[in-house]
PDB file of C-alpha atoms and ligand atoms in Angstrom:
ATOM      1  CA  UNK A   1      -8.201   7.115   5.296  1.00 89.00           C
ATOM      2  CA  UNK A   2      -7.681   6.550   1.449  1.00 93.00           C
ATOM      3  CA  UNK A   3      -4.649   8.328   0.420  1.00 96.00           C
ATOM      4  CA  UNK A   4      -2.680   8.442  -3.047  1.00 98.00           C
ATOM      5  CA  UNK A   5       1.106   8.827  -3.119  1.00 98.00           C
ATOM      6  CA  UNK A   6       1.485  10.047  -6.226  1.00 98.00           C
ATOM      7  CA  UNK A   7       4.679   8.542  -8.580  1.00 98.00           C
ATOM      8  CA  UNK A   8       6.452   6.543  -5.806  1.00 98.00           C
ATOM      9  CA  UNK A   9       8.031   5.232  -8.134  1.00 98.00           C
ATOM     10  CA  UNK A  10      10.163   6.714 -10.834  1.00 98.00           C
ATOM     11  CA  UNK A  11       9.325   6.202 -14.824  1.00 98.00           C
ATOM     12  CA  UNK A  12      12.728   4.226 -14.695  1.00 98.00           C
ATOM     13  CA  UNK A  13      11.908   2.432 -12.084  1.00 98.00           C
ATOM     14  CA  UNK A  14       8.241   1.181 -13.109  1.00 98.00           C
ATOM     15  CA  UNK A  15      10.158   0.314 -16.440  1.00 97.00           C
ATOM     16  CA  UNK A  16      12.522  -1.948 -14.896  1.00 97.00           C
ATOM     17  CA  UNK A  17      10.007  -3.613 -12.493  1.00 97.00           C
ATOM     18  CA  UNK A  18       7.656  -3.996 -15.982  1.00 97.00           C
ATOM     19  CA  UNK A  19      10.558  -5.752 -17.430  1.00 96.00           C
ATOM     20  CA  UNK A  20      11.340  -7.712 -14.161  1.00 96.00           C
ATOM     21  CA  UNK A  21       7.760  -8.935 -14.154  1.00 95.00           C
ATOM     22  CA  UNK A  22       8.025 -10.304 -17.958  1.00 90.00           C
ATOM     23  CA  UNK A  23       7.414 -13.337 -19.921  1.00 77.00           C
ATOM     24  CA  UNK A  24       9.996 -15.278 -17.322  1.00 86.00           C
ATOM     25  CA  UNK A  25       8.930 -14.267 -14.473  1.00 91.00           C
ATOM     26  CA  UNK A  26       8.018 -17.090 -11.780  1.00 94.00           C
ATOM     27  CA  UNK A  27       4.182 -16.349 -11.541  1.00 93.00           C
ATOM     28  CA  UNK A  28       2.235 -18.818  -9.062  1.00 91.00           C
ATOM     29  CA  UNK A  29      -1.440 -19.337  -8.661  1.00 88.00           C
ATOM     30  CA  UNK A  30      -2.654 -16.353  -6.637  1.00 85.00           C
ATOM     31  CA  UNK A  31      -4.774 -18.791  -3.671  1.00 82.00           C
ATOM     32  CA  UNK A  32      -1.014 -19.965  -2.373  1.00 76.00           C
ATOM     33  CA  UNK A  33      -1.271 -16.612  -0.069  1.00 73.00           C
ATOM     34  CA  UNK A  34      -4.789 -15.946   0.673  1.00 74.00           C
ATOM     35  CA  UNK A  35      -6.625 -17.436   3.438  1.00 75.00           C
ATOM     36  CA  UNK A  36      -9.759 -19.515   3.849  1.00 75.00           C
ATOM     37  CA  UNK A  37     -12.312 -16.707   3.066  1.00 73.00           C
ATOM     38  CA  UNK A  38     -10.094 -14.724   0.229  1.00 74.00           C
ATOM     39  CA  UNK A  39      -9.016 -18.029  -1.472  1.00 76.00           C
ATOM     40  CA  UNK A  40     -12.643 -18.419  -2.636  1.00 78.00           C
ATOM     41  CA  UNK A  41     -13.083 -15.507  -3.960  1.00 82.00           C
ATOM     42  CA  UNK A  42      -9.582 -14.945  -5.279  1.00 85.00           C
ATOM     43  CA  UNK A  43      -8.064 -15.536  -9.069  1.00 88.00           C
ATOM     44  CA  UNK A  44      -4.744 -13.945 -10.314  1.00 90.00           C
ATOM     45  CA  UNK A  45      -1.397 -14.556 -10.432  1.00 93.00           C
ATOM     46  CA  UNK A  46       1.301 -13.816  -7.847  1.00 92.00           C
ATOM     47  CA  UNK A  47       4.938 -14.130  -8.135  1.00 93.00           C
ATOM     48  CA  UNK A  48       6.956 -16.321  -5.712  1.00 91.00           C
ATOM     49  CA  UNK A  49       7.978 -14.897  -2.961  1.00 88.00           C
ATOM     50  CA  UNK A  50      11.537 -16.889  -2.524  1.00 87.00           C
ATOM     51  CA  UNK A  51      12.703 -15.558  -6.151  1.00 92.00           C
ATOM     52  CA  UNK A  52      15.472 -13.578  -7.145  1.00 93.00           C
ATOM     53  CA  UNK A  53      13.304 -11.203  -9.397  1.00 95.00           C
ATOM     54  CA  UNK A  54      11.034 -11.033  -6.178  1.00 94.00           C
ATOM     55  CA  UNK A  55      13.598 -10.208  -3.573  1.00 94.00           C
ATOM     56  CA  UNK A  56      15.440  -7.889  -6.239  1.00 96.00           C
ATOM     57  CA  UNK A  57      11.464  -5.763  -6.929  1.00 97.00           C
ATOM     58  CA  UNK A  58      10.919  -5.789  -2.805  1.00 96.00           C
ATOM     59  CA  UNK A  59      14.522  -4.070  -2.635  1.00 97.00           C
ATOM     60  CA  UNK A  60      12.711  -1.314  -4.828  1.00 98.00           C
ATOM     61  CA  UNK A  61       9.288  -0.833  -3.160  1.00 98.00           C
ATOM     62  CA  UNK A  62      11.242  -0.764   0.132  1.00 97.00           C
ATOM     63  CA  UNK A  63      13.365   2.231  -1.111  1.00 97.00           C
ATOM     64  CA  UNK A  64      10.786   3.995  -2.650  1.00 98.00           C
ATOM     65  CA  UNK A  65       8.988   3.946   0.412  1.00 98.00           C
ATOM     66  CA  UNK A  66      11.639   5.032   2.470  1.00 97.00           C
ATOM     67  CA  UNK A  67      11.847   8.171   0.291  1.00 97.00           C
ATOM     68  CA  UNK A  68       8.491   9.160   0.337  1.00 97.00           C
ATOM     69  CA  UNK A  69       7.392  11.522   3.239  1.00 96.00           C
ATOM     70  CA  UNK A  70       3.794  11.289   2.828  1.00 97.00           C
ATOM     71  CA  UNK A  71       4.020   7.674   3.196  1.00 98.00           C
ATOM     72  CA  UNK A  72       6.039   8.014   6.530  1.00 97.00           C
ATOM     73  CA  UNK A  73       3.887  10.863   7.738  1.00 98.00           C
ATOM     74  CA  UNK A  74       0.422   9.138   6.645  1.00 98.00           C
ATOM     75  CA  UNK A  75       1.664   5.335   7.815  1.00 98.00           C
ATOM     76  CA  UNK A  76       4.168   5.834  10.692  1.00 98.00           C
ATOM     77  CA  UNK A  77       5.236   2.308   9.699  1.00 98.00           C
ATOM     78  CA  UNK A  78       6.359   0.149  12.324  1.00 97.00           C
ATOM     79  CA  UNK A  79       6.689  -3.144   9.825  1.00 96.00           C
ATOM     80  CA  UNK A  80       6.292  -3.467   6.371  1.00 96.00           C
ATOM     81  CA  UNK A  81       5.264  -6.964   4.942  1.00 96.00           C
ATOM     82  CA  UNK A  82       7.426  -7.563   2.214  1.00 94.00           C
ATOM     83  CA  UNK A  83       6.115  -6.879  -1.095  1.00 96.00           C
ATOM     84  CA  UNK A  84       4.037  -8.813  -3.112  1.00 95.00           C
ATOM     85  CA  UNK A  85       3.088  -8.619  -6.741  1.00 96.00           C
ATOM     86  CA  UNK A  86       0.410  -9.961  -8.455  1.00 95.00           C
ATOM     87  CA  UNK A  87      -0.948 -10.195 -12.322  1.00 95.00           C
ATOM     88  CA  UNK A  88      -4.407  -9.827 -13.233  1.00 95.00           C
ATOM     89  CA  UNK A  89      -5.186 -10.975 -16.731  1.00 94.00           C
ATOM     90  CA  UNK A  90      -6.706 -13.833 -19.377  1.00 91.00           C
ATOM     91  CA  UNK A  91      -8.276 -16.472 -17.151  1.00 91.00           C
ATOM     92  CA  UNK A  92      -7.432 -15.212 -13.709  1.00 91.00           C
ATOM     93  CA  UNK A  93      -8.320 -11.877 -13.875  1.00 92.00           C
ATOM     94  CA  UNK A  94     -10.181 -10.905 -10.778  1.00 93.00           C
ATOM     95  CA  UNK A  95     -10.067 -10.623  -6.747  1.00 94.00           C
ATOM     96  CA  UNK A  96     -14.506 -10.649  -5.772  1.00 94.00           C
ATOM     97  CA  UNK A  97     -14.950  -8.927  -2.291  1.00 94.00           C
ATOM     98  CA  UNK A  98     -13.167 -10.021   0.798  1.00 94.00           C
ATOM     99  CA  UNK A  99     -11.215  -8.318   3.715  1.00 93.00           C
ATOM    100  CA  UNK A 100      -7.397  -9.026   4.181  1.00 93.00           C
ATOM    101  CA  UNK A 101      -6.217 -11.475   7.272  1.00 94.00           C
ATOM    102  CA  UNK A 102      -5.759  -8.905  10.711  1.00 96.00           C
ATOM    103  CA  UNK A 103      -2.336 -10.709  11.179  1.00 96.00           C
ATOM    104  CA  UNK A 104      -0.046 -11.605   8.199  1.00 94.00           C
ATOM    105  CA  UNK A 105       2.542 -14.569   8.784  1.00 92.00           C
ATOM    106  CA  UNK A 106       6.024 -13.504   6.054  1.00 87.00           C
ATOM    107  CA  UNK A 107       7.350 -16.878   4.967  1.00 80.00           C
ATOM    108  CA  UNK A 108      10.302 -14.439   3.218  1.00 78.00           C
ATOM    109  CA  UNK A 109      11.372 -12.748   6.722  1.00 84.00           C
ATOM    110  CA  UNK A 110       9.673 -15.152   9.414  1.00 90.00           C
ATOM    111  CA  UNK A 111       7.753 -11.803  10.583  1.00 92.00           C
ATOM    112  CA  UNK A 112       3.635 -11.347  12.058  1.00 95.00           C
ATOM    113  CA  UNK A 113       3.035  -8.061  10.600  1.00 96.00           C
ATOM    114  CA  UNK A 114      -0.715  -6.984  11.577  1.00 97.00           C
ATOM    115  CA  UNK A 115      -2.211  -5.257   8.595  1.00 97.00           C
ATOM    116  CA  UNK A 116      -3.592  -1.931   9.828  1.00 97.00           C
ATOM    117  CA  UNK A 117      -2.916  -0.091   6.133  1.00 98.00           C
ATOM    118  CA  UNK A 118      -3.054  -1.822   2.778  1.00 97.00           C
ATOM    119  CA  UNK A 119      -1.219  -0.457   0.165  1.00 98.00           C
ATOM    120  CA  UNK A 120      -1.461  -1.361  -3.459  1.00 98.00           C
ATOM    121  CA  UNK A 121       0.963   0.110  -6.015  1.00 98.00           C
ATOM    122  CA  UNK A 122      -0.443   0.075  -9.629  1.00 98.00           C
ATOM    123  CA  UNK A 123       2.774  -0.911 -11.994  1.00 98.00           C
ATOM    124  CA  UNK A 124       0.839  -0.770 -15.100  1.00 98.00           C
ATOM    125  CA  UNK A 125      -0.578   2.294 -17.375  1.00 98.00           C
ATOM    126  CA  UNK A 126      -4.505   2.381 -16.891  1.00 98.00           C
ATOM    127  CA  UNK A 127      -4.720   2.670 -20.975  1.00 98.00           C
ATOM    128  CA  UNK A 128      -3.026  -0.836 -20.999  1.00 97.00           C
ATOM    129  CA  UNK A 129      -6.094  -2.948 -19.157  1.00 98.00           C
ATOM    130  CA  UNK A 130      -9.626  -2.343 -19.077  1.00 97.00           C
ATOM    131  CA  UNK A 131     -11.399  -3.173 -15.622  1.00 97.00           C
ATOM    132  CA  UNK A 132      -9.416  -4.284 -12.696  1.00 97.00           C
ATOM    133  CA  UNK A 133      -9.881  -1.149 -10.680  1.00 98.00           C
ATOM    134  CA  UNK A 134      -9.330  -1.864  -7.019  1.00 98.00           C
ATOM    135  CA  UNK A 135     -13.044  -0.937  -5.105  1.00 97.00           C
ATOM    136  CA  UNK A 136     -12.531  -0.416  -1.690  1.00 97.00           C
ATOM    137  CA  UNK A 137     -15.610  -0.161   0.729  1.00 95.00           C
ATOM    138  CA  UNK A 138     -16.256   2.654   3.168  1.00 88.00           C
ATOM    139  CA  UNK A 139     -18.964   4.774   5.012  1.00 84.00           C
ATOM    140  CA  UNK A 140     -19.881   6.256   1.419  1.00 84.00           C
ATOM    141  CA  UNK A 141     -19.970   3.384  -0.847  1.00 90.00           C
ATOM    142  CA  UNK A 142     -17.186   1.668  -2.686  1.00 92.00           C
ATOM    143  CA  UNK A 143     -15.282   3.638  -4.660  1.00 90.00           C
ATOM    144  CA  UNK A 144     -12.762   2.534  -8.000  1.00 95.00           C
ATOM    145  CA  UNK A 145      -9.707   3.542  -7.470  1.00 97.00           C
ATOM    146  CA  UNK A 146      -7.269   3.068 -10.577  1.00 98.00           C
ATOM    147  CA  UNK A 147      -4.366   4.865 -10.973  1.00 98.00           C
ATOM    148  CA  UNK A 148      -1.128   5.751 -13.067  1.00 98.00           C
ATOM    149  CA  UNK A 149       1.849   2.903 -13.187  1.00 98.00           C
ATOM    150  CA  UNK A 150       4.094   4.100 -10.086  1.00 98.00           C
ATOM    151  CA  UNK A 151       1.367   5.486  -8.214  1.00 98.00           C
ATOM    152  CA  UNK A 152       0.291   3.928  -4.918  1.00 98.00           C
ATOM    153  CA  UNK A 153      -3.266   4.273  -2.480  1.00 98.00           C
ATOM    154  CA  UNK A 154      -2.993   3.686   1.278  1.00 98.00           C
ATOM    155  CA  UNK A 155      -6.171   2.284   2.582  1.00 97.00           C
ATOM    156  CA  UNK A 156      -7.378   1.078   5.925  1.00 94.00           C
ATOM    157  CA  UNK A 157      -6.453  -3.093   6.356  1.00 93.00           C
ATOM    158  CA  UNK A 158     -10.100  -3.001   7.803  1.00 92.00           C
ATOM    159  CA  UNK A 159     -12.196  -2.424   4.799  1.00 94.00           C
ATOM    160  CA  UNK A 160     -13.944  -4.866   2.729  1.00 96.00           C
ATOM    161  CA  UNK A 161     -11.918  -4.661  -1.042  1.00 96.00           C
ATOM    162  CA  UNK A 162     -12.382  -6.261  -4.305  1.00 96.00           C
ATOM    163  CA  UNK A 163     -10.356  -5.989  -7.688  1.00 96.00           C
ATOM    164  CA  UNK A 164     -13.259  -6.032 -10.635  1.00 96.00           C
ATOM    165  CA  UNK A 165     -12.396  -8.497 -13.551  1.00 96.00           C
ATOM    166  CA  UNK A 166      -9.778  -7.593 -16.338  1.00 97.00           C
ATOM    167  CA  UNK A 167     -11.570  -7.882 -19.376  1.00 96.00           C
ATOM    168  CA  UNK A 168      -8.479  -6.559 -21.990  1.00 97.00           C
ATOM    169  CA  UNK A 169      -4.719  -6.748 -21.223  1.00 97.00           C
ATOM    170  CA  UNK A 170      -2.540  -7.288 -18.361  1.00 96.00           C
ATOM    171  CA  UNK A 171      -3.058  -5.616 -15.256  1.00 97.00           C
ATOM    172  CA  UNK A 172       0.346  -5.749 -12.943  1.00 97.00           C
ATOM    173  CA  UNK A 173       0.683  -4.496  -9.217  1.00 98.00           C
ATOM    174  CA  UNK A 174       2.470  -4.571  -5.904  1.00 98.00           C
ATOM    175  CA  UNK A 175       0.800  -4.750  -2.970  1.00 97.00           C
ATOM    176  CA  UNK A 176       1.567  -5.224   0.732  1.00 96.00           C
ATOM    177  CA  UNK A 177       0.389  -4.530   3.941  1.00 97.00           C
ATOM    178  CA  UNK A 178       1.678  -2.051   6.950  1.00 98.00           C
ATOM    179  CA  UNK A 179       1.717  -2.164  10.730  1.00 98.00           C
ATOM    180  CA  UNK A 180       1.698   1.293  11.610  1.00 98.00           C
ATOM    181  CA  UNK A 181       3.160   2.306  15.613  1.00 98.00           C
ATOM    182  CA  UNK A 182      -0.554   4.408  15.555  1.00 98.00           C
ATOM    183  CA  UNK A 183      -2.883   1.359  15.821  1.00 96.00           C
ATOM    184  CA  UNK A 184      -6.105   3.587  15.184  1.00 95.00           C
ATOM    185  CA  UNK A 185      -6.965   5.308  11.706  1.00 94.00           C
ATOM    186  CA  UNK A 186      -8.736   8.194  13.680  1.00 94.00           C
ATOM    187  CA  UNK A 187      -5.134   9.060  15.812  1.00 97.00           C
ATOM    188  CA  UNK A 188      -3.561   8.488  12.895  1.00 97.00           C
ATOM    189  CA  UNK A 189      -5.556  10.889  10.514  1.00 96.00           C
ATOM    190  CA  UNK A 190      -5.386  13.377  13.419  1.00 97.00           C
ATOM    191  CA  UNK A 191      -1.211  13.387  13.360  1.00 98.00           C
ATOM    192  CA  UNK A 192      -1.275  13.179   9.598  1.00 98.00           C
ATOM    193  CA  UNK A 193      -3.497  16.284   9.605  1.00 98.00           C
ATOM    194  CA  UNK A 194      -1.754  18.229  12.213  1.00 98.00           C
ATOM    195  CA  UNK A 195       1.422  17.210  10.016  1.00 98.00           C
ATOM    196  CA  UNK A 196       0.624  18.049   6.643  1.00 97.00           C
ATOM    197  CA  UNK A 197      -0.989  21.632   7.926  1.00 98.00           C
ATOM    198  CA  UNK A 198       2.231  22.483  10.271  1.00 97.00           C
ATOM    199  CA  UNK A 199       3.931  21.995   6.922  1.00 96.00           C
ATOM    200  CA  UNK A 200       1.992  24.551   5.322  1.00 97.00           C
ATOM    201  CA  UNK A 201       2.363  26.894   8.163  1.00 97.00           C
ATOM    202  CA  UNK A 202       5.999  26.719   8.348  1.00 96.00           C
ATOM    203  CA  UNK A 203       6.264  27.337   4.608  1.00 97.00           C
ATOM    204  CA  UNK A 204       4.089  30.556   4.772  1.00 97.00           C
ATOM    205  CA  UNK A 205       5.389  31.947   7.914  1.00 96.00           C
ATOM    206  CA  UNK A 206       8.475  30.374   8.792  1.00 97.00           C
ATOM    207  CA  UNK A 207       9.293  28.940  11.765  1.00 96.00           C
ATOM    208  CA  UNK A 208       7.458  30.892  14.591  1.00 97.00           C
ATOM    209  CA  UNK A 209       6.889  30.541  18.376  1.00 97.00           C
ATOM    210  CA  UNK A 210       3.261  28.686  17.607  1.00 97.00           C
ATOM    211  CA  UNK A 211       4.480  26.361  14.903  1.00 97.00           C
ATOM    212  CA  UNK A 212       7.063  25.305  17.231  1.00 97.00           C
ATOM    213  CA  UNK A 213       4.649  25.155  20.040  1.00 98.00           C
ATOM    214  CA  UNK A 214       1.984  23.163  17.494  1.00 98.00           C
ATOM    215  CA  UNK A 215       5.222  20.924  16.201  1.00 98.00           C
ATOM    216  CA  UNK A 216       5.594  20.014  20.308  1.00 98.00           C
ATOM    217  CA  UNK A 217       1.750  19.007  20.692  1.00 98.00           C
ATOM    218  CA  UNK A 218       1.878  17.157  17.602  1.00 98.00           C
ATOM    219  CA  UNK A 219       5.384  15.249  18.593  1.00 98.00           C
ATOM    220  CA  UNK A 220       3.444  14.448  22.006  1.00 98.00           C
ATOM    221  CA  UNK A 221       0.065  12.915  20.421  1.00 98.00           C
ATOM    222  CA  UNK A 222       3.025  10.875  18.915  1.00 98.00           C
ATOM    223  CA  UNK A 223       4.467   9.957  22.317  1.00 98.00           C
ATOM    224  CA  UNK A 224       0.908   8.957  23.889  1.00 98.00           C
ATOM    225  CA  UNK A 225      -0.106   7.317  21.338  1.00 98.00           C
ATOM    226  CA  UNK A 226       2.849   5.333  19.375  1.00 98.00           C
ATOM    227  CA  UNK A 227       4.144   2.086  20.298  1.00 96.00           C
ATOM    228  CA  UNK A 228       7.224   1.098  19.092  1.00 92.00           C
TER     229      UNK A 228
HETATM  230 NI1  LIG B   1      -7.043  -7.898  -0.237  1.00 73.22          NI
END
Protein backbone atom coordinates (compact mmCIF):
# COMPACT_ATOMS: atom_id res chain seq x y z
CA UNK A 1 0.00 0.00 0.00
CA UNK A 2 1.33 3.56 -0.97
CA UNK A 3 -0.16 6.01 1.30
CA UNK A 4 0.45 9.93 1.77
CA UNK A 5 0.15 11.55 5.20
CA UNK A 6 -0.42 14.72 4.27
CA UNK A 7 1.57 17.81 6.39
CA UNK A 8 3.01 15.63 9.22
CA UNK A 9 4.78 18.09 9.85
CA UNK A 10 3.90 21.64 10.68
CA UNK A 11 5.19 24.81 8.40
CA UNK A 12 7.15 25.65 11.70
CA UNK A 13 8.38 22.64 12.07
CA UNK A 14 9.75 21.89 8.38
CA UNK A 15 11.29 25.47 8.91
CA UNK A 16 13.24 24.58 11.82
CA UNK A 17 14.35 21.12 10.54
CA UNK A 18 15.38 23.27 7.06
CA UNK A 19 17.44 25.37 9.28
CA UNK A 20 18.72 22.37 11.38
CA UNK A 21 19.86 20.72 8.17
CA UNK A 22 21.96 23.99 7.03
CA UNK A 23 25.31 24.95 5.90
CA UNK A 24 26.74 23.25 9.40
CA UNK A 25 25.17 20.46 9.46
CA UNK A 26 27.38 17.14 9.84
CA UNK A 27 26.54 15.57 6.36
CA UNK A 28 28.44 12.10 5.68
CA UNK A 29 28.81 10.21 2.49
CA UNK A 30 25.46 8.47 1.97
CA UNK A 31 27.22 4.51 1.32
CA UNK A 32 28.18 4.59 5.36
CA UNK A 33 24.43 3.05 5.80
CA UNK A 34 23.57 1.13 2.81
CA UNK A 35 24.45 -2.36 2.28
CA UNK A 36 26.36 -4.35 -0.31
CA UNK A 37 23.72 -4.11 -3.14
CA UNK A 38 22.38 -0.32 -2.32
CA UNK A 39 25.97 1.01 -1.78
CA UNK A 40 26.53 0.57 -5.54
CA UNK A 41 23.93 2.14 -6.64
CA UNK A 42 23.70 4.80 -3.97
CA UNK A 43 25.06 8.70 -4.00
CA UNK A 44 23.80 11.42 -1.53
CA UNK A 45 24.48 12.72 1.54
CA UNK A 46 23.28 11.59 4.98
CA UNK A 47 23.71 13.22 8.23
CA UNK A 48 25.40 11.41 11.16
CA UNK A 49 23.48 9.60 13.08
CA UNK A 50 25.40 10.23 16.65
CA UNK A 51 24.84 14.20 16.23
CA UNK A 52 23.14 16.56 18.27
CA UNK A 53 21.22 18.18 15.25
CA UNK A 54 20.38 14.43 14.40
CA UNK A 55 19.10 13.24 17.72
CA UNK A 56 17.38 16.81 18.23
CA UNK A 57 15.37 16.27 14.17
CA UNK A 58 14.57 12.34 15.27
CA UNK A 59 12.91 13.92 18.54
CA UNK A 60 10.62 15.71 15.85
CA UNK A 61 9.76 12.96 13.32
CA UNK A 62 9.07 10.77 16.39
CA UNK A 63 6.41 13.29 17.67
CA UNK A 64 4.95 14.00 14.59
CA UNK A 65 4.36 10.53 14.12
CA UNK A 66 2.93 9.92 17.29
CA UNK A 67 0.29 12.56 16.44
CA UNK A 68 -0.74 11.39 13.31
CA UNK A 69 -3.65 8.80 13.27
CA UNK A 70 -3.40 7.71 9.82
CA UNK A 71 0.07 6.78 10.40
CA UNK A 72 -0.89 4.64 13.52
CA UNK A 73 -3.96 3.25 11.83
CA UNK A 74 -2.11 2.55 8.33
CA UNK A 75 1.40 1.26 10.16
CA UNK A 76 0.38 -0.26 13.55
CA UNK A 77 4.05 0.39 14.37
CA UNK A 78 5.67 -1.94 16.55
CA UNK A 79 9.39 -0.19 16.10
CA UNK A 80 10.39 2.71 14.42
CA UNK A 81 14.09 2.93 13.14
CA UNK A 82 15.25 6.12 14.11
CA UNK A 83 15.22 8.71 11.58
CA UNK A 84 17.48 9.35 9.01
CA UNK A 85 18.00 12.28 6.72
CA UNK A 86 19.61 12.52 3.68
CA UNK A 87 20.59 15.43 0.95
CA UNK A 88 20.35 14.96 -2.61
CA UNK A 89 22.16 17.59 -4.61
CA UNK A 90 25.46 18.83 -6.85
CA UNK A 91 27.58 15.71 -7.26
CA UNK A 92 25.67 13.19 -5.24
CA UNK A 93 22.42 13.62 -6.33
CA UNK A 94 20.82 10.28 -6.90
CA UNK A 95 19.75 6.75 -5.26
CA UNK A 96 19.50 4.13 -8.96
CA UNK A 97 17.12 1.15 -8.13
CA UNK A 98 17.60 -1.14 -5.23
CA UNK A 99 15.39 -2.68 -2.41
CA UNK A 100 16.05 -1.74 1.33
CA UNK A 101 17.86 -4.52 3.76
CA UNK A 102 14.66 -6.95 5.35
CA UNK A 103 16.39 -6.38 8.80
CA UNK A 104 17.90 -2.96 9.81
CA UNK A 105 20.73 -3.04 12.60
CA UNK A 106 20.29 0.98 14.68
CA UNK A 107 23.83 1.84 15.69
CA UNK A 108 21.84 5.04 17.58
CA UNK A 109 19.50 2.62 19.81
CA UNK A 110 21.29 -0.92 19.44
CA UNK A 111 17.75 -2.09 17.92
CA UNK A 112 16.94 -4.95 14.67
CA UNK A 113 14.00 -3.25 13.35
CA UNK A 114 12.69 -5.39 10.21
CA UNK A 115 11.56 -2.97 7.57
CA UNK A 116 8.04 -3.99 6.56
CA UNK A 117 6.98 -0.05 5.64
CA UNK A 118 9.34 2.59 4.33
CA UNK A 119 8.55 5.92 4.92
CA UNK A 120 10.16 8.92 3.35
CA UNK A 121 9.27 12.45 4.50
CA UNK A 122 10.00 15.14 1.81
CA UNK A 123 11.48 18.35 3.91
CA UNK A 124 11.93 20.41 0.92
CA UNK A 125 9.36 22.49 -1.45
CA UNK A 126 9.11 20.53 -4.89
CA UNK A 127 9.64 24.18 -6.68
CA UNK A 128 13.11 24.20 -4.91
CA UNK A 129 14.76 20.94 -6.89
CA UNK A 130 14.09 19.60 -10.14
CA UNK A 131 14.19 15.63 -10.39
CA UNK A 132 14.73 13.56 -7.36
CA UNK A 133 11.25 12.16 -7.21
CA UNK A 134 11.23 8.95 -5.24
CA UNK A 135 9.88 5.94 -7.97
CA UNK A 136 8.70 3.17 -6.21
CA UNK A 137 7.92 -0.17 -8.12
CA UNK A 138 4.66 -2.08 -7.95
CA UNK A 139 2.17 -4.40 -9.86
CA UNK A 140 1.42 -1.25 -12.19
CA UNK A 141 4.68 0.21 -12.97
CA UNK A 142 6.78 2.64 -11.01
CA UNK A 143 5.27 5.53 -10.15
CA UNK A 144 7.06 9.32 -9.05
CA UNK A 145 6.02 10.23 -6.10
CA UNK A 146 7.14 13.89 -5.03
CA UNK A 147 5.50 15.72 -2.63
CA UNK A 148 5.11 19.05 -0.51
CA UNK A 149 7.97 19.78 2.36
CA UNK A 150 6.22 18.10 5.55
CA UNK A 151 4.44 15.60 3.68
CA UNK A 152 5.29 11.92 4.06
CA UNK A 153 4.41 8.40 1.71
CA UNK A 154 4.24 5.01 3.45
CA UNK A 155 5.31 2.32 1.12
CA UNK A 156 5.80 -1.39 1.38
CA UNK A 157 9.82 -2.20 2.66
CA UNK A 158 9.38 -4.92 -0.14
CA UNK A 159 9.38 -2.92 -3.26
CA UNK A 160 12.16 -2.21 -5.52
CA UNK A 161 12.74 2.02 -5.13
CA UNK A 162 14.95 4.47 -6.72
CA UNK A 163 15.39 8.36 -6.18
CA UNK A 164 15.97 9.87 -9.99
CA UNK A 165 18.98 12.37 -10.17
CA UNK A 166 18.69 16.08 -8.89
CA UNK A 167 19.55 18.05 -11.70
CA UNK A 168 18.82 21.87 -9.95
CA UNK A 169 18.92 22.62 -6.18
CA UNK A 170 18.91 20.79 -3.04
CA UNK A 171 16.65 18.11 -2.42
CA UNK A 172 16.37 17.33 1.62
CA UNK A 173 14.41 14.35 3.29
CA UNK A 174 13.85 12.05 6.22
CA UNK A 175 13.42 8.72 5.83
CA UNK A 176 13.16 5.60 8.00
CA UNK A 177 11.82 2.38 8.11
CA UNK A 178 8.81 0.64 10.31
CA UNK A 179 8.17 -2.76 11.81
CA UNK A 180 4.61 -2.91 11.92
CA UNK A 181 2.84 -5.75 14.75
CA UNK A 182 0.74 -6.75 11.18
CA UNK A 183 3.63 -8.48 9.33
CA UNK A 184 1.52 -8.75 5.98
CA UNK A 185 0.52 -5.63 3.73
CA UNK A 186 -2.73 -7.55 2.68
CA UNK A 187 -3.95 -7.90 6.77
CA UNK A 188 -2.78 -4.76 7.12
CA UNK A 189 -4.69 -2.95 4.21
CA UNK A 190 -7.71 -5.03 5.34
CA UNK A 191 -7.64 -3.33 9.15
CA UNK A 192 -6.68 -0.01 7.65
CA UNK A 193 -9.76 -0.30 5.42
CA UNK A 194 -12.16 -1.60 7.91
CA UNK A 195 -10.67 1.43 10.04
CA UNK A 196 -10.84 4.32 7.95
CA UNK A 197 -14.63 3.21 6.73
CA UNK A 198 -15.88 2.52 10.55
CA UNK A 199 -14.71 6.11 10.85
CA UNK A 200 -16.92 7.27 8.29
CA UNK A 201 -19.78 5.30 9.58
CA UNK A 202 -19.58 6.53 13.01
CA UNK A 203 -19.44 10.12 11.76
CA UNK A 204 -22.66 9.73 9.62
CA UNK A 205 -24.63 7.67 11.95
CA UNK A 206 -23.21 7.79 15.22
CA UNK A 207 -22.39 5.16 17.22
CA UNK A 208 -24.89 2.27 16.50
CA UNK A 209 -25.31 -1.43 17.46
CA UNK A 210 -23.40 -2.51 13.94
CA UNK A 211 -20.56 -0.04 14.17
CA UNK A 212 -19.95 -1.32 17.51
CA UNK A 213 -20.40 -4.82 16.39
CA UNK A 214 -17.99 -3.95 13.08
CA UNK A 215 -15.48 -1.94 15.70
CA UNK A 216 -15.40 -5.67 17.68
CA UNK A 217 -14.55 -7.71 14.36
CA UNK A 218 -12.12 -5.23 13.40
CA UNK A 219 -10.39 -5.11 17.13
CA UNK A 220 -10.32 -9.10 16.72
CA UNK A 221 -8.56 -9.28 13.09
CA UNK A 222 -6.21 -7.15 15.36
CA UNK A 223 -5.96 -9.82 18.06
CA UNK A 224 -5.35 -12.82 15.46
CA UNK A 225 -3.26 -11.23 13.64
CA UNK A 226 -0.87 -8.69 15.73
CA UNK A 227 2.14 -9.62 17.48
CA UNK A 228 3.40 -7.52 19.91
NI1 LIG B 1 15.83 2.59 -0.13
Amino acid sequence: MLLQLKQLLTPDEVAQARQLLGRDAPWLDGRVSAGSQARTRKSNQQLAQDSAVSRQLQALVRQALQREPLFLSAALPRRIYNPLFNRYGGETNAFGPHVDGAVMHSASTGEWVRSDISCTLFLSEPQDYDGGELCVQDSWGSRGIKLAAGDAVLYPGTSVHEVTPVTRGVRLASFFWIESMVRSDEQRRLLFDLDMNLLKLRAQLGETTETIALTGVYHNLLREWAST
